[in-house]
Amino acid sequence: MNAKQDDFARDWRDTVREIEGMVFDMQSFISATFKFKEAIGPEDNAELKIRTAEVRGKTIWQFTKGPESQNLSRSAAKRTLGKLLYETPVDQAHVTTGEADLHCRIAKKGRVLVSRSKLDLERDVAKTRSHDRQKDYPLTRFDSAALLRVLGFTDSQGSMKPSMHAKYRQVNEFLRIVETTLADLAPSSDAPLNLVDVGCGKAYLSFAAKAYLEATAGVKICFTGIDVRESAIASCRRMADALGWTEDFTFVVADIADFKAKIQPDIVMSLHACDTATDEALAFGVESQARAILCAPCCQHELQSKLGTGGPHQAILRNGILKERLADILTDAFRAQILRVMGYKTQVVEFIDQQATARNILIRATRASRVGMHNAVGEYQALREAWGCTPFLAERLAAACSELVES
């Protein structure tokens, strides 16, 4: 063994020990993904995913290789992973915990390249560690029985309706992010927090956020719900009456493009507003100078028609399904960058796992700087020029920042 091989062996041994410590010794471990240079599973699969779960009160490590999964005890899991990492050539590794991420790549010349990063957004480890549904959901931290019954999540006996499990999880995960955002805003304890729910529908999120934040954070919440459908607004008003909250809620039948806020909103929220309705919600948040914007986009079709089928990206654009998925990603990338141009510190995160809903992307923005910061504008313009199109949101906000559209 030569000096280079000695160096690699030492570096790799140290890295494996760090990975094992994160996977098996940290309570905040979330997940790990390993890509190997050789097949390790069925159908020539070369990828291993690891996560933990609670089964009958015990922690197990679930190893997934392609379509196959195996539940192992800690000792068996550690032996199995160690054997793989030492005996099968590794290409990349990614380990995530509640505090940090570790990325590892083996370079062609045999160097072990490792990068570590702190997390910007607090991650909830409890939700990834249990197969049970007895979890630390925000709506379990106070007496939410009446709220859940009025919203239709539970029946008259207080049991969760099977059809509402997915929506219940979405609302809870959204509440975690609302809570984190509230901490960033540091509201005055004696001033009400004004929230606007755009395309509110049945306003599950609005009702839940008011109940949760007032019960756990002691913050007075005033809400405005906006929806174009009269039937949805009528339903919201009936639920507000049933909860005795008529003084704290305003529900308006309106197109968001035509709505003007009478009071500056602290937080603008939008959960799965379709296509350009998401852009209208974002534009409303920017134009009303909201302190924070939380938006989970739905379908994104508008940009797809502008991409065409030719040019340097023809190999992607000629395939309908790839073009559609590319348009989804590109639309949200444009949206996030435009918010940065408009003075918002912006993150794009997953607010719930994809098994719960494929529409699991959340754009989280808090107002932080002045409009038109040079770096943000330059990155946006480079993105626009690379794809040869201007998104709807840029055109919508052109009056506020002319640099969003071509001169």
GROMACS .gro file of C-alpha atoms in nm, residues 115-351:
model
  237
  115SER     CA    1  -1.857   1.905   0.373
  116ARG     CA    2  -2.071   1.983   0.676
  117SER     CA    3  -2.345   2.242   0.717
  118LYS     CA    4  -2.573   2.368   0.990
  119LEU     CA    5  -2.947   2.368   0.927
  120ASP     CA    6  -3.129   2.698   0.869
  121LEU     CA    7  -3.474   2.569   0.955
  122GLU     CA    8  -3.546   2.363   1.266
  123ARG     CA    9  -3.629   2.004   1.169
  124ASP     CA   10  -3.874   1.794   1.361
  125VAL     CA   11  -3.702   1.464   1.432
  126ALA     CA   12  -3.995   1.310   1.619
  127LYS     CA   13  -4.205   1.291   1.304
  128THR     CA   14  -3.947   1.074   1.129
  129ARG     CA   15  -3.886   0.830   1.413
  130SER     CA   16  -4.227   0.675   1.467
  131HIS     CA   17  -4.469   0.454   1.281
  132ASP     CA   18  -4.731   0.547   1.539
  133ARG     CA   19  -4.956   0.847   1.497
  134GLN     CA   20  -4.927   0.943   1.865
  135LYS     CA   21  -4.687   1.223   1.773
  136ASP     CA   22  -4.598   1.563   1.905
  137TYR     CA   23  -4.826   1.744   1.665
  138PRO     CA   24  -4.894   2.112   1.741
  139LEU     CA   25  -5.268   2.040   1.755
  140THR     CA   26  -5.209   1.793   2.040
  141ARG     CA   27  -5.041   2.055   2.261
  142PHE     CA   28  -5.370   2.214   2.371
  143ASP     CA   29  -5.736   2.121   2.393
  144SER     CA   30  -5.825   2.120   2.024
  145ALA     CA   31  -6.128   1.889   2.046
  146ALA     CA   32  -6.389   2.156   1.966
  147LEU     CA   33  -6.177   2.301   1.686
  148LEU     CA   34  -6.125   1.963   1.518
  149ARG     CA   35  -6.494   1.878   1.545
  150VAL     CA   36  -6.608   2.209   1.393
  151LEU     CA   37  -6.352   2.182   1.111
  152GLY     CA   38  -6.474   1.831   1.032
  153PHE     CA   39  -6.152   1.649   1.118
  154THR     CA   40  -6.320   1.437   1.387
  155ASP     CA   41  -6.660   1.279   1.430
  156SER     CA   42  -6.905   1.333   1.716
  157GLN     CA   43  -6.710   1.081   1.926
  158GLY     CA   44  -6.384   1.271   1.880
  159SER     CA   45  -6.226   1.012   1.648
  160MET     CA   46  -6.025   1.126   1.349
  161LYS     CA   47  -6.206   1.066   1.021
  162PRO     CA   48  -6.000   0.842   0.789
  163SER     CA   49  -6.040   1.087   0.501
  164MET     CA   50  -5.887   1.370   0.707
  165HIS     CA   51  -5.560   1.210   0.819
  166ALA     CA   52  -5.353   1.358   0.533
  167LYS     CA   53  -5.500   1.707   0.573
  168TYR     CA   54  -5.446   1.688   0.949
  169ARG     CA   55  -5.076   1.615   0.897
  170GLN     CA   56  -5.040   1.897   0.643
  171VAL     CA   57  -5.198   2.150   0.877
  172ASN     CA   58  -4.976   2.041   1.166
  173GLU     CA   59  -4.656   2.063   0.962
  174PHE     CA   60  -4.759   2.404   0.832
  175LEU     CA   61  -4.820   2.515   1.192
  176ARG     CA   62  -4.461   2.425   1.283
  177ILE     CA   63  -4.337   2.662   1.015
  178VAL     CA   64  -4.583   2.934   1.119
  179GLU     CA   65  -4.447   2.900   1.473
  180THR     CA   66  -4.086   2.928   1.354
  181THR     CA   67  -4.177   3.231   1.143
  182LEU     CA   68  -4.353   3.394   1.437
  183ALA     CA   69  -4.033   3.361   1.640
  184ASP     CA   70  -3.842   3.534   1.359
  185LEU     CA   71  -4.087   3.823   1.358
  186ALA     CA   72  -4.072   3.868   1.738
  187PRO     CA   73  -4.420   4.027   1.766
  188SER     CA   74  -4.514   4.257   2.050
  189SER     CA   75  -4.711   4.069   2.314
  190ASP     CA   76  -4.989   4.330   2.327
  191ALA     CA   77  -5.037   4.380   1.952
  192PRO     CA   78  -5.251   4.141   1.747
  193LEU     CA   79  -5.085   3.949   1.467
  194ASN     CA   80  -5.258   4.004   1.134
  195LEU     CA   81  -5.264   3.701   0.908
  196VAL     CA   82  -5.412   3.684   0.559
  197ASP     CA   83  -5.501   3.346   0.406
  198VAL     CA   84  -5.516   3.377   0.027
  199GLY     CA   85  -5.737   3.123  -0.151
  200CYS     CA   86  -5.840   3.009   0.194
  201GLY     CA   87  -6.094   2.746   0.088
  202LYS     CA   88  -6.230   2.599   0.414
  203ALA     CA   89  -5.957   2.788   0.603
  204TYR     CA   90  -5.834   2.488   0.799
  205LEU     CA   91  -5.496   2.653   0.836
  206SER     CA   92  -5.639   2.987   0.948
  207PHE     CA   93  -5.857   2.836   1.219
  208ALA     CA   94  -5.582   2.602   1.337
  209ALA     CA   95  -5.317   2.877   1.347
  210LYS     CA   96  -5.538   3.107   1.552
  211ALA     CA   97  -5.625   2.836   1.803
  212TYR     CA   98  -5.268   2.710   1.831
  213LEU     CA   99  -5.082   3.041   1.853
  214GLU     CA  100  -5.325   3.195   2.100
  215ALA     CA  101  -5.315   2.885   2.322
  216THR     CA  102  -4.940   2.825   2.316
  217ALA     CA  103  -4.777   3.159   2.235
  218GLY     CA  104  -5.025   3.399   2.395
  219VAL     CA  105  -5.047   3.607   2.078
  220LYS     CA  106  -5.374   3.764   1.970
  221ILE     CA  107  -5.453   3.659   1.613
  222CYS     CA  108  -5.672   3.845   1.362
  223PHE     CA  109  -5.739   3.672   1.031
  224THR     CA  110  -5.862   3.766   0.689
  225GLY     CA  111  -5.960   3.481   0.459
  226ILE     CA  112  -5.997   3.547   0.086
  227ASP     CA  113  -6.152   3.316  -0.169
  228VAL     CA  114  -6.328   3.362  -0.499
  229ARG     CA  115  -6.591   3.097  -0.415
  230GLU     CA  116  -6.896   3.219  -0.223
  231SER     CA  117  -6.971   2.867  -0.098
  232ALA     CA  118  -6.626   2.839   0.063
  233ILE     CA  119  -6.659   3.175   0.237
  234ALA     CA  120  -7.009   3.088   0.361
  235SER     CA  121  -6.871   2.765   0.511
  236CYS     CA  122  -6.589   2.958   0.683
  237ARG     CA  123  -6.835   3.202   0.836
  238ARG     CA  124  -7.048   2.918   0.974
  239MET     CA  125  -6.742   2.758   1.135
  240ALA     CA  126  -6.631   3.091   1.283
  241ASP     CA  127  -6.980   3.135   1.432
  242ALA     CA  128  -6.968   2.784   1.579
  243LEU     CA  129  -6.636   2.863   1.747
  244GLY     CA  130  -6.747   3.206   1.865
  245TRP     CA  131  -6.473   3.382   1.670
  246THR     CA  132  -6.679   3.622   1.462
  247GLU     CA  133  -6.493   3.931   1.591
  248ASP     CA  134  -6.149   3.796   1.502
  249PHE     CA  135  -6.214   3.678   1.146
  250THR     CA  136  -6.300   3.857   0.824
  251PHE     CA  137  -6.391   3.645   0.524
  252VAL     CA  138  -6.409   3.809   0.185
  253VAL     CA  139  -6.539   3.683  -0.149
  254ALA     CA  140  -6.286   3.830  -0.393
  255ASP     CA  141  -6.027   3.759  -0.656
  256ILE     CA  142  -5.691   3.813  -0.490
  257ALA     CA  143  -5.578   4.024  -0.788
  258ASP     CA  144  -5.847   4.279  -0.696
  259PHE     CA  145  -5.820   4.265  -0.315
  260LYS     CA  146  -5.658   4.550  -0.121
  261ALA     CA  147  -5.566   4.500   0.244
  262LYS     CA  148  -5.699   4.762   0.487
  263ILE     CA  149  -5.440   4.665   0.747
  264GLN     CA  150  -5.081   4.568   0.670
  265PRO     CA  151  -5.055   4.191   0.714
  266ASP     CA  152  -4.783   4.041   0.929
  267ILE     CA  153  -4.802   3.703   0.755
  268VAL     CA  154  -4.954   3.616   0.418
  269MET     CA  155  -5.027   3.246   0.373
  270SER     CA  156  -5.136   3.045   0.072
  271LEU     CA  157  -5.180   2.669   0.073
  272HIS     CA  158  -5.204   2.507  -0.273
  273ALA     CA  159  -5.347   2.793  -0.475
  274CYS     CA  160  -5.347   2.676  -0.836
  275ASP     CA  161  -5.102   2.801  -1.099
  276THR     CA  162  -5.090   3.184  -1.124
  277ALA     CA  163  -5.314   3.216  -0.814
  278THR     CA  164  -4.994   3.133  -0.624
  279ASP     CA  165  -4.819   3.421  -0.803
  280GLU     CA  166  -5.106   3.655  -0.717
  281ALA     CA  167  -5.073   3.552  -0.352
  282LEU     CA  168  -4.699   3.622  -0.357
  283ALA     CA  169  -4.753   3.955  -0.534
  284PHE     CA  170  -5.017   4.050  -0.277
  285GLY     CA  171  -4.772   3.974   0.003
  286VAL     CA  172  -4.501   4.186  -0.157
  287GLU     CA  173  -4.728   4.478  -0.248
  288SER     CA  174  -4.891   4.487   0.096
  289GLN     CA  175  -4.539   4.477   0.253
  290ALA     CA  176  -4.614   4.166   0.456
  291ARG     CA  177  -4.342   4.087   0.707
  292ALA     CA  178  -4.351   3.721   0.606
  293ILE     CA  179  -4.494   3.508   0.326
  294LEU     CA  180  -4.562   3.134   0.352
  295CYS     CA  181  -4.671   2.972   0.029
  296ALA     CA  182  -4.713   2.608  -0.071
  297PRO     CA  183  -4.757   2.613  -0.452
  298CYS     CA  184  -4.994   2.380  -0.631
  299CYS     CA  185  -4.979   2.314  -1.007
  300GLN     CA  186  -4.747   2.527  -1.224
  301HIS     CA  187  -4.855   2.544  -1.588
  302GLU     CA  188  -4.805   2.905  -1.694
  303LEU     CA  189  -4.429   2.886  -1.747
  304GLN     CA  190  -4.448   2.554  -1.929
  305SER     CA  191  -4.605   2.717  -2.233
  306LYS     CA  192  -4.316   2.967  -2.254
  307LEU     CA  193  -4.037   2.709  -2.258
  308GLY     CA  194  -4.100   2.588  -2.611
  309THR     CA  195  -3.948   2.261  -2.732
  310GLY     CA  196  -3.620   2.363  -2.896
  311GLY     CA  197  -3.299   2.544  -2.817
  312PRO     CA  198  -3.009   2.412  -2.607
  313HIS     CA  199  -3.251   2.231  -2.374
  314GLN     CA  200  -3.431   2.042  -2.651
  315ALA     CA  201  -3.331   1.702  -2.511
  316ILE     CA  202  -3.537   1.780  -2.200
  317LEU     CA  203  -3.818   1.986  -2.350
  318ARG     CA  204  -3.916   1.735  -2.619
  319ASN     CA  205  -4.032   1.495  -2.344
  320GLY     CA  206  -4.370   1.600  -2.208
  321ILE     CA  207  -4.331   1.462  -1.857
  322LEU     CA  208  -3.977   1.600  -1.819
  323LYS     CA  209  -4.088   1.939  -1.949
  324GLU     CA  210  -4.374   1.945  -1.699
  325ARG     CA  211  -4.151   1.859  -1.403
  326LEU     CA  212  -3.885   2.103  -1.517
  327ALA     CA  213  -4.148   2.377  -1.539
  328ASP     CA  214  -4.256   2.302  -1.180
  329ILE     CA  215  -3.901   2.335  -1.048
  330LEU     CA  216  -3.816   2.635  -1.263
  331THR     CA  217  -4.137   2.818  -1.168
  332ASP     CA  218  -4.064   2.786  -0.797
  333ALA     CA  219  -3.697   2.879  -0.852
  334PHE     CA  220  -3.811   3.198  -1.027
  335ARG     CA  221  -4.061   3.271  -0.751
  336ALA     CA  222  -3.802   3.234  -0.476
  337GLN     CA  223  -3.548   3.450  -0.660
  338ILE     CA  224  -3.804   3.721  -0.736
  339LEU     CA  225  -3.889   3.739  -0.365
  340ARG     CA  226  -3.517   3.786  -0.294
  341VAL     CA  227  -3.511   4.069  -0.549
  342MET     CA  228  -3.808   4.224  -0.368
  343GLY     CA  229  -3.618   4.229  -0.038
  344TYR     CA  230  -3.718   3.898   0.122
  345LYS     CA  231  -3.489   3.639   0.275
  346THR     CA  232  -3.626   3.327   0.107
  347GLN     CA  233  -3.603   2.952   0.157
  348VAL     CA  234  -3.758   2.667  -0.041
  349VAL     CA  235  -3.820   2.367   0.185
  350GLU     CA  236  -4.024   2.050   0.211
  351PHE     CA  237  -4.290   2.109   0.473
   0.00000   0.00000   0.00000
